[in-house]
Short mmCIF file of C-alpha atoms in Angstrom, two decimals:
data_model
loop_
_atom_site.label_atom_id
_atom_site.label_comp_id
_atom_site.label_asym_id
_atom_site.label_seq_id
_atom_site.Cartn_x
_atom_site.Cartn_y
_atom_site.Cartn_z
CA MET A 1 -56.86 -35.73 30.27
CA SER A 2 -58.14 -32.83 32.39
CA ASP A 3 -58.29 -32.68 36.15
CA GLU A 4 -61.68 -33.23 37.60
CA THR A 5 -61.52 -29.81 39.18
CA ASP A 6 -61.51 -28.07 35.91
CA PRO A 7 -64.58 -26.03 34.56
CA GLN A 8 -66.16 -28.23 31.86
CA THR A 9 -66.59 -26.04 28.58
CA ASP A 10 -67.56 -28.72 26.22
CA GLY A 11 -71.62 -28.58 26.73
CA GLY A 12 -71.50 -30.23 29.95
CA GLU A 13 -72.57 -29.10 33.01
CA GLU A 14 -72.35 -25.60 33.71
CA PRO A 15 -70.34 -24.26 36.70
CA ARG A 16 -72.30 -23.50 39.57
CA THR A 17 -72.04 -19.75 41.23
CA ASP A 18 -74.82 -19.97 44.34
CA GLY A 19 -72.58 -20.75 46.84
CA GLY A 20 -73.55 -24.28 46.97
CA GLY A 21 -70.17 -26.50 45.56
CA GLY A 22 -68.54 -26.83 42.28
CA VAL A 23 -66.56 -24.56 40.55
CA PRO A 24 -66.84 -20.59 40.64
CA ALA A 25 -68.73 -18.50 37.52
CA VAL A 26 -65.15 -16.54 37.65
CA PRO A 27 -61.59 -18.75 38.02
CA PRO A 28 -59.32 -17.27 40.16
CA ASP A 29 -56.41 -15.14 38.65
CA ASP A 30 -53.69 -17.79 38.58
CA GLU A 31 -55.80 -19.89 36.19
CA THR A 32 -55.66 -18.55 32.30
CA PRO A 33 -58.50 -19.12 30.86
CA THR A 34 -58.38 -21.33 27.19
CA TRP A 35 -59.40 -20.11 24.03
CA ARG A 36 -62.45 -21.65 23.98
CA GLU A 37 -63.16 -20.33 27.58
CA ARG A 38 -62.69 -16.44 25.70
CA LYS A 39 -64.94 -17.12 23.03
CA GLU A 40 -67.79 -17.98 24.72
CA ARG A 41 -67.24 -15.28 27.22
CA THR A 42 -67.36 -12.99 24.14
CA GLN A 43 -70.97 -14.23 23.41
CA GLY A 44 -73.10 -11.62 25.31
CA LEU A 45 -72.47 -8.71 26.50
CA SER A 46 -75.14 -9.69 29.63
CA ARG A 47 -72.99 -12.72 30.37
CA LEU A 48 -69.42 -10.80 30.35
CA THR A 49 -70.89 -8.15 32.43
CA TYR A 50 -71.83 -11.20 35.05
CA GLU A 51 -68.85 -12.31 35.01
CA TYR A 52 -67.09 -9.39 36.22
CA PHE A 53 -69.95 -8.42 38.65
CA GLU A 54 -69.28 -12.36 40.28
CA ARG A 55 -65.41 -11.09 40.09
CA SER A 56 -65.93 -8.57 42.39
CA ARG A 57 -68.14 -10.31 44.57
CA ARG A 58 -65.74 -13.52 45.33
CA GLU A 59 -63.42 -10.39 45.60
CA ASP A 60 -65.03 -8.62 48.15
CA GLN A 61 -66.12 -11.51 50.19
CA ASP A 62 -62.61 -12.96 50.23
CA LEU A 63 -61.73 -9.90 52.02
CA ARG A 64 -64.09 -9.50 54.32
CA GLN A 65 -63.09 -13.05 55.47
CA GLU A 66 -59.59 -11.56 56.16
CA SER A 67 -58.69 -11.62 59.66
CA THR A 68 -56.97 -7.81 59.18
CA TYR A 69 -60.23 -7.10 57.79
CA VAL A 70 -62.17 -4.80 60.25
CA GLU A 71 -65.98 -3.87 60.01
CA ARG A 72 -66.45 -0.11 59.96
CA ASP A 73 -69.47 2.08 60.39
CA VAL A 74 -72.13 3.44 57.92
CA LEU A 75 -71.08 7.15 57.81
CA ALA A 76 -74.46 9.50 57.05
CA PHE A 77 -76.01 12.48 58.13
CA PRO A 78 -78.26 12.95 60.82
CA THR A 79 -81.44 12.82 60.61
CA TRP A 80 -82.14 16.18 62.49
CA PRO A 81 -81.38 18.72 61.23
CA HIS A 82 -79.62 18.04 57.68
CA GLU A 83 -82.19 15.32 56.54
CA THR A 84 -85.03 17.64 57.56
CA ILE A 85 -83.55 21.38 56.67
CA ARG A 86 -83.26 19.69 53.20
CA ASN A 87 -86.28 18.06 52.96
CA LEU A 88 -88.15 21.25 53.74
CA ALA A 89 -86.47 23.12 51.48
CA LEU A 90 -86.93 20.89 48.88
CA ALA A 91 -90.72 20.81 49.29
CA SER A 92 -91.18 24.83 49.42
CA PHE A 93 -89.03 24.88 46.38
CA PHE A 94 -91.42 22.95 44.76
CA THR A 95 -94.63 23.66 46.47
CA GLY A 96 -93.50 27.55 45.16
CA MET A 97 -93.20 26.23 41.50
CA MET A 98 -96.59 25.11 41.58
CA PHE A 99 -97.84 28.59 42.79
CA LEU A 100 -96.17 29.89 40.52
CA ILE A 101 -97.37 28.54 37.63
CA ALA A 102 -101.07 28.12 38.87
CA ALA A 103 -100.50 32.31 39.17
CA ALA A 104 -98.98 32.68 35.69
CA ALA A 105 -100.11 30.19 33.60
CA PRO A 106 -103.85 29.52 34.54
CA PRO A 107 -105.62 26.71 32.08
CA HIS A 108 -107.68 27.84 29.82
CA MET A 109 -111.27 27.57 30.27
CA PRO A 110 -112.71 27.94 27.11
CA ALA A 111 -117.06 29.20 26.74
CA PRO A 112 -119.91 27.41 28.37
CA ALA A 113 -121.10 24.61 25.66
CA ASP A 114 -123.62 25.55 23.73
CA PRO A 115 -125.78 21.91 23.02
CA SER A 116 -127.90 23.65 20.16
CA SER A 117 -124.56 23.78 18.18
CA THR A 118 -121.45 21.22 17.19
CA PRO A 119 -118.16 22.88 17.65
CA PRO A 120 -115.99 22.63 14.72
CA VAL A 121 -113.33 20.63 16.34
CA ILE A 122 -113.99 17.76 18.02
CA LEU A 123 -110.97 16.69 20.57
CA PRO A 124 -110.97 14.37 23.26
CA ASP A 125 -108.89 14.68 26.76
CA TRP A 126 -105.15 14.56 25.53
CA TYR A 127 -104.33 11.34 27.23
CA LEU A 128 -106.88 9.42 24.60
CA TYR A 129 -105.52 11.45 21.44
CA TRP A 130 -103.46 8.50 20.16
CA SER A 131 -106.45 6.57 20.35
CA TYR A 132 -108.39 8.95 18.70
CA GLY A 133 -105.78 9.03 15.64
CA LEU A 134 -106.51 5.87 15.30
CA LEU A 135 -110.02 6.60 13.92
CA HIS A 136 -108.85 9.24 11.26
CA LEU A 137 -106.76 6.27 9.08
CA SER A 138 -109.69 6.38 6.66
CA PRO A 139 -106.26 7.17 3.94
CA VAL A 140 -105.46 3.80 4.21
CA ASN A 141 -108.98 1.90 4.28
CA PRO A 142 -108.46 -0.63 1.07
CA GLU A 143 -110.79 -0.18 -1.16
CA LEU A 144 -111.41 -3.36 -3.06
CA ALA A 145 -111.68 -3.30 -6.88
CA ILE A 146 -113.69 -6.93 -6.33
CA LEU A 147 -115.95 -5.01 -5.09
CA GLY A 148 -116.15 -2.47 -7.37
CA GLY A 149 -114.09 0.06 -5.92
CA GLN A 150 -115.45 -0.16 -2.86
CA LYS A 151 -114.49 -0.56 0.80
CA LEU A 152 -114.64 -3.95 3.05
CA VAL A 153 -115.74 -1.95 6.02
CA THR A 154 -116.41 1.55 7.09
CA ASP A 155 -113.91 3.98 8.34
CA ARG A 156 -115.58 3.71 11.58
CA VAL A 157 -115.05 0.19 12.08
CA TYR A 158 -111.79 0.17 10.40
CA GLY A 159 -110.71 2.61 13.31
CA VAL A 160 -112.16 0.40 15.76
CA MET A 161 -109.78 -2.72 14.62
CA ALA A 162 -106.82 -0.26 14.71
CA ASN A 163 -107.44 -0.12 17.70
CA VAL A 164 -107.45 -3.42 19.09
CA VAL A 165 -105.11 -4.30 16.73
CA VAL A 166 -102.54 -1.83 18.58
CA VAL A 167 -103.63 -2.57 21.98
CA SER A 168 -103.10 -6.54 21.43
CA ILE A 169 -99.95 -5.41 20.22
CA ILE A 170 -99.16 -3.74 23.44
CA ALA A 171 -100.32 -6.65 25.49
CA ILE A 172 -98.29 -9.38 23.19
CA VAL A 173 -95.03 -7.95 23.31
CA PRO A 174 -94.61 -8.96 27.42
CA PHE A 175 -94.81 -13.04 26.15
CA LEU A 176 -92.58 -11.76 23.22
CA ASN A 177 -89.89 -10.52 24.80
CA LYS A 178 -88.88 -12.68 28.05
CA GLY A 179 -85.17 -11.80 28.45
CA SER A 180 -82.63 -10.59 31.22
CA ALA A 181 -81.53 -7.48 30.10
CA ARG A 182 -81.59 -4.65 32.49
CA ARG A 183 -80.35 -2.06 29.93
CA PRO A 184 -81.35 -0.87 26.68
CA VAL A 185 -77.80 -1.69 24.99
CA GLU A 186 -78.46 -5.32 25.84
CA GLU A 187 -81.74 -5.53 23.48
CA PRO A 188 -81.26 -3.00 20.54
CA PHE A 189 -84.19 -4.44 18.74
CA TRP A 190 -86.34 -4.58 21.70
CA ALA A 191 -85.38 -0.98 22.59
CA ALA A 192 -85.84 0.72 19.28
CA LEU A 193 -88.85 -0.82 19.12
CA GLY A 194 -90.18 0.91 22.27
CA VAL A 195 -88.95 4.06 20.68
CA ALA A 196 -90.70 3.50 17.69
CA GLY A 197 -94.09 3.02 19.56
CA VAL A 198 -93.41 6.44 21.68
CA ILE A 199 -93.16 8.02 18.37
CA PHE A 200 -95.75 6.25 16.45
CA ALA A 201 -98.15 7.53 19.59
CA ILE A 202 -96.97 10.73 19.09
CA THR A 203 -97.77 11.41 15.82
CA ILE A 204 -101.11 9.49 15.52
CA ALA A 205 -101.83 11.96 18.91
CA ALA A 206 -101.21 14.64 16.20
CA LEU A 207 -103.27 13.36 13.65
CA PRO A 208 -106.40 14.41 14.88
CA LEU A 209 -105.08 18.37 14.98
CA GLU A 210 -104.10 18.51 11.18
CA ASP A 211 -106.76 20.89 11.38
CA MET A 212 -105.20 22.63 14.02
CA ILE A 213 -101.94 22.56 12.45
CA THR A 214 -101.70 25.07 10.06
CA PHE A 215 -97.89 25.61 9.09
CA ILE A 216 -98.01 21.93 7.91
CA PRO A 217 -100.15 20.53 5.19
CA GLY A 218 -102.10 17.84 5.93
CA GLU A 219 -100.80 15.04 4.01
CA LEU A 220 -96.82 15.71 5.19
CA VAL A 221 -98.52 14.98 8.24
CA PHE A 222 -100.47 12.09 7.54
CA ASN A 223 -96.92 10.67 6.24
CA LEU A 224 -94.97 11.45 8.67
CA THR A 225 -97.07 9.38 11.07
CA PHE A 226 -95.52 6.49 9.64
CA PHE A 227 -92.52 7.35 8.56
CA LEU A 228 -91.25 8.84 11.90
CA PRO A 229 -91.39 5.72 13.45
CA LEU A 230 -89.38 4.04 11.41
CA ILE A 231 -86.55 6.54 11.10
CA GLY A 232 -86.72 6.99 14.82
CA PHE A 233 -86.63 2.71 14.77
CA PHE A 234 -83.29 2.42 12.90
CA ILE A 235 -81.24 5.24 14.36
CA THR A 236 -81.86 3.62 17.35
CA TYR A 237 -80.87 0.45 16.34
CA ALA A 238 -77.87 1.68 14.63
CA VAL A 239 -76.57 3.93 18.06
CA LEU A 240 -77.28 1.04 20.84
CA LYS A 241 -76.03 -1.37 18.39
CA ALA A 242 -72.97 0.53 18.28
CA MET A 243 -72.79 1.06 22.03
CA ARG A 244 -73.25 -2.69 22.67
CA GLU A 245 -70.05 -3.41 20.37
CA GLY A 246 -68.22 -0.57 22.28
CA TYR A 247 -68.86 -2.07 25.14
CA MET A 248 -67.78 -5.03 24.72
CA TYR A 249 -64.71 -4.22 23.11
CA SER A 250 -63.85 -1.90 26.09
CA LEU A 251 -64.77 -5.27 28.71
CA ASN A 252 -62.72 -8.04 26.33
CA LYS A 253 -59.90 -5.45 26.24
CA ARG A 254 -60.19 -4.94 30.51
CA TYR A 255 -60.61 -8.69 30.64
CA TYR A 256 -57.62 -9.86 28.74
CA ARG A 257 -55.86 -7.19 29.73
CA LEU A 258 -56.31 -8.90 33.52
CA ARG A 259 -55.98 -12.29 31.97
CA PRO A 260 -53.63 -12.35 29.28
CA PRO A 261 -54.18 -15.68 27.18
CA ARG A 262 -52.11 -18.73 26.85
#
């Protein structure tokens, strides 16, 4: 029979870490973890990282409770003149850069609009290029053979439906991913999905500009709109997955070096 103060690792109550009693999440150094405990600690990078932070917090708390510990004043620079001069230098630098850009590269002012003629290229504001690009998805609008080769909806309606689908996906993602990860390496899939979404926003924004991009064929621009996000997704997922495995190996190696197995 085991002691009642030993932490339960067979599906029992989790050890408390809020200071309200019970066994701490990280046992003292003189208690060597069992094989089952070591296995549980390797199941997630976030859990292993949390144990390191909990261990550091407990050691810092023990150090502060010692009688030989002396609280020291925080050393910093005074507001005047150090911080004031530094902030003035930074503000002057950025203000000068804005004046330099405004003087050296003024914004392009086209000719006044002529209501009697339609310009060859019609574009909205740059931050709406992605939405305008979704209206150019007529090549992927399916033609149904049962309707004699006709399309079920018009190209304009298809583009509006594409905008609704994209906005709906962006709104649903926060409800699907409810994890507690704070770094992309802890959730490679969702991080890669976010990178793919950013790449898709850039490529779909370039789709209305295919008439202005003369050095790339229009069909190639359309294909890259869908292939580049997939490539970015797989590359990002592979890199983050490898980084997570490397971090977990390094953390486990350091952890077992400090506390060797039985």
